[in-house]
Coordinates of N, CA and C in Angstrom, one line a residue:
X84 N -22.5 -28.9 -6.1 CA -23.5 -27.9 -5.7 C -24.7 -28.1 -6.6
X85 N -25.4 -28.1 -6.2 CA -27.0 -28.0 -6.8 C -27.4 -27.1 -7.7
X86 N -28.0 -27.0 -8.3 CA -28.5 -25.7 -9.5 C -29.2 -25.1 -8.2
X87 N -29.8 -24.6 -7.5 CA -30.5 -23.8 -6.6 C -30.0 -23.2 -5.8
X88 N -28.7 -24.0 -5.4 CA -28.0 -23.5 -4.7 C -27.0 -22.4 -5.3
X89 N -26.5 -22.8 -6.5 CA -25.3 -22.0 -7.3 C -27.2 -20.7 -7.9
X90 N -28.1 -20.7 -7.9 CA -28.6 -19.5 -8.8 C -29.1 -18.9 -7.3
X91 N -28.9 -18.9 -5.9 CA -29.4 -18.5 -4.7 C -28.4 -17.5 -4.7
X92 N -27.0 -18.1 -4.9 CA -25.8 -17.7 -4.8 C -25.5 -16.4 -5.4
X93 N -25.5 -16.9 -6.9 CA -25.6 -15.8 -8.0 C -26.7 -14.6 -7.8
X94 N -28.0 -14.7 -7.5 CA -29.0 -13.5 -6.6 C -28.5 -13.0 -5.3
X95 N -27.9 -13.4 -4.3 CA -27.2 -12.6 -3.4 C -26.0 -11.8 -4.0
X96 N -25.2 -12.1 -4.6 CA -23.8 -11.4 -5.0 C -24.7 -10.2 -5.9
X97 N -25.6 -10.1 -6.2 CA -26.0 -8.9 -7.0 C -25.9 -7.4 -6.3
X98 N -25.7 -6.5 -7.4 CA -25.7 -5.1 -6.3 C -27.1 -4.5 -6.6
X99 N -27.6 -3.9 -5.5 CA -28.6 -3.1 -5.2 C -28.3 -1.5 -5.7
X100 N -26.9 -1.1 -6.0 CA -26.9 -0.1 -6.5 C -26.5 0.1 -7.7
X101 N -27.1 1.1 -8.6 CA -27.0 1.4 -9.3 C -25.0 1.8 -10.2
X102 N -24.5 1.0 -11.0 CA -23.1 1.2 -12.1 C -22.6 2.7 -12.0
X103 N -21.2 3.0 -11.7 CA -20.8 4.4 -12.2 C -21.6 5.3 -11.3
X104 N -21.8 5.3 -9.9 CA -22.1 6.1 -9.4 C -21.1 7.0 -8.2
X105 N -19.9 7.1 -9.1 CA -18.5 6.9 -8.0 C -18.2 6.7 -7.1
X106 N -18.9 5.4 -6.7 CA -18.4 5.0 -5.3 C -18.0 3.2 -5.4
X107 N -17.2 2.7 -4.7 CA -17.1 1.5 -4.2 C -17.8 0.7 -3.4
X108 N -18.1 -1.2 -3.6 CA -18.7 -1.8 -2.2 C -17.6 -2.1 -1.6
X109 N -17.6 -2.6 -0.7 CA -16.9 -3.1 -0.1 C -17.5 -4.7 0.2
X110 N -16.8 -5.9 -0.4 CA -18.1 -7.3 -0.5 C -18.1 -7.6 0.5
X111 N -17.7 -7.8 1.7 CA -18.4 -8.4 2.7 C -19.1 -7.2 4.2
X112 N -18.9 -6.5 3.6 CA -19.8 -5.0 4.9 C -20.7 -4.7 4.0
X113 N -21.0 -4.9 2.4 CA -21.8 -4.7 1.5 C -21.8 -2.7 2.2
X114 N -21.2 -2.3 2.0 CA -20.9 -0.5 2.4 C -20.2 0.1 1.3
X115 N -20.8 1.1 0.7 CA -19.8 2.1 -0.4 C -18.9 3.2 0.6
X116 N -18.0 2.9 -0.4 CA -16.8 4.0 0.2 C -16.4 4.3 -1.4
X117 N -16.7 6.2 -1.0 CA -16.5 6.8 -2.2 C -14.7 6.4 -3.3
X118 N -14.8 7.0 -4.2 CA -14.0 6.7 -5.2 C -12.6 7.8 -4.6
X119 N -12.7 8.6 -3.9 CA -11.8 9.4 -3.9 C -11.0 8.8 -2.1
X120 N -12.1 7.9 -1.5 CA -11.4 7.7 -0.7 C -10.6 5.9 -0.8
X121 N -11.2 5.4 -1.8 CA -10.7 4.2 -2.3 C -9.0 4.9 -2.7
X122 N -8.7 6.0 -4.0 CA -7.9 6.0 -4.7 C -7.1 6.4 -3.8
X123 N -7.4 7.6 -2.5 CA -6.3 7.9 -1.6 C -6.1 6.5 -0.9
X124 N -6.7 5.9 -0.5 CA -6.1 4.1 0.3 C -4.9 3.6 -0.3
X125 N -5.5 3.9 -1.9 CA -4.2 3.5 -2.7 C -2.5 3.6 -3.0
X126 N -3.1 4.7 -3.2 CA -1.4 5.6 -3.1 C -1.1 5.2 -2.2
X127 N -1.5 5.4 -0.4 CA -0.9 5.6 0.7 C -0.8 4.5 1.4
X128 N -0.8 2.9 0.5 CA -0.8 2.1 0.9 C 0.9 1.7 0.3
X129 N 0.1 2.3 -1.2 CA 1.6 1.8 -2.1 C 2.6 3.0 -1.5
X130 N 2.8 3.9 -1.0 CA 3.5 4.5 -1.0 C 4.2 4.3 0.6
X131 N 3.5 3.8 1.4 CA 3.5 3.0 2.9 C 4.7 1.7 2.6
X132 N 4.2 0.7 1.6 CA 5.1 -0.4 1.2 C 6.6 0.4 0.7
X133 N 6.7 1.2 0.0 CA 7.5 1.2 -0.4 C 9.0 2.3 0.2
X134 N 8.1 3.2 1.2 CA 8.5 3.5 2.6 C 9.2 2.9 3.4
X135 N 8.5 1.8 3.5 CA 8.9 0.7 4.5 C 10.0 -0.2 4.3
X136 N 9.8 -0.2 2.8 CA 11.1 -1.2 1.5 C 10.1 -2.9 1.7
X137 N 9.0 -2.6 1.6 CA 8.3 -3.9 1.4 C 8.4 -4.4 0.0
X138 N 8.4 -3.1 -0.4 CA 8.8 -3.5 -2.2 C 9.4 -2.5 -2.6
X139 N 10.3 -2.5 -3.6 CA 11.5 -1.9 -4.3 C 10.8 -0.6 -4.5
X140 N 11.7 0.4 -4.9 CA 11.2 1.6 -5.4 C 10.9 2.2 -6.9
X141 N 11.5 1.1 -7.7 CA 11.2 1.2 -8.7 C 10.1 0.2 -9.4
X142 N 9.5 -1.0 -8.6 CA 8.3 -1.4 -8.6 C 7.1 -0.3 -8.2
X143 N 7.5 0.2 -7.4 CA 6.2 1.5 -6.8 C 6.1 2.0 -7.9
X144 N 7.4 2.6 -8.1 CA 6.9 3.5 -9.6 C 6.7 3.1 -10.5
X145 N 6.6 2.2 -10.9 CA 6.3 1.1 -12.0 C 4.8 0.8 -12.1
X146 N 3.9 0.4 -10.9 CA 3.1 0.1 -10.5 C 2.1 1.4 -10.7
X147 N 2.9 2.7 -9.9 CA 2.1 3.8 -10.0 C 1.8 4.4 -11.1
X148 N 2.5 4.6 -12.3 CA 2.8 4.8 -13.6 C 1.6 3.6 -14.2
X149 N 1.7 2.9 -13.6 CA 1.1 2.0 -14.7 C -0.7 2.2 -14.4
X150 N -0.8 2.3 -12.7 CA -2.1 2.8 -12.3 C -2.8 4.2 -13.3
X151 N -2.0 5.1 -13.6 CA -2.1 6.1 -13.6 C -2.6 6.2 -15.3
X152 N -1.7 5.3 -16.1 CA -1.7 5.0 -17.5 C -3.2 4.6 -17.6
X153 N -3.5 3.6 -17.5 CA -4.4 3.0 -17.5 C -5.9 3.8 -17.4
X154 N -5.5 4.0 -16.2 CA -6.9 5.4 -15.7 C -7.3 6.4 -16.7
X155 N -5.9 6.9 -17.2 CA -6.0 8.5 -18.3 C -6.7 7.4 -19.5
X156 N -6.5 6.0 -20.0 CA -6.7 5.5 -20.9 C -8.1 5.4 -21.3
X157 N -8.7 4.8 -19.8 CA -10.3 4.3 -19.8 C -11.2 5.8 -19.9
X158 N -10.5 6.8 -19.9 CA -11.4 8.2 -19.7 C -11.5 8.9 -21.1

């Protein structure tokens, strides 16, 4: 790839909005979807898999625990 082509590249992937404004993009609809409807997707995805037995049930809780750890940590 070309240098003009890789710094064309790198100026499109840039965001137009402003860091920490609680919301999510979505990369290829370039659309924010708020933070509260990202985290419910979450749960009710993982908790859909584990419903279903797509993955164990003490992976979910493992996973959720670990989501949850993490979150309390960065705040």
């Amino acid at each position: 790839m070309t240098e003009e082509k890789s710094q064309s590249r790198a100026e499109s992937t840039k965001v137009a909005y402003p860091p920490g404004d609680g919301s999510y993009i979505v990369p290829v609809l370039h659309a924010r979807l708020p933070a509260r409807a990202v985290e419910l997707g979450f749960w009710g995805v993982l908790a859909g898999a584990a419903l279903m037995d797509a993955i164990d049930l003490p992976l979910a809780l493992a996973v959720g625990v670990g989501v949850v750890v993490a979150r309390h940590r960065l705040r």
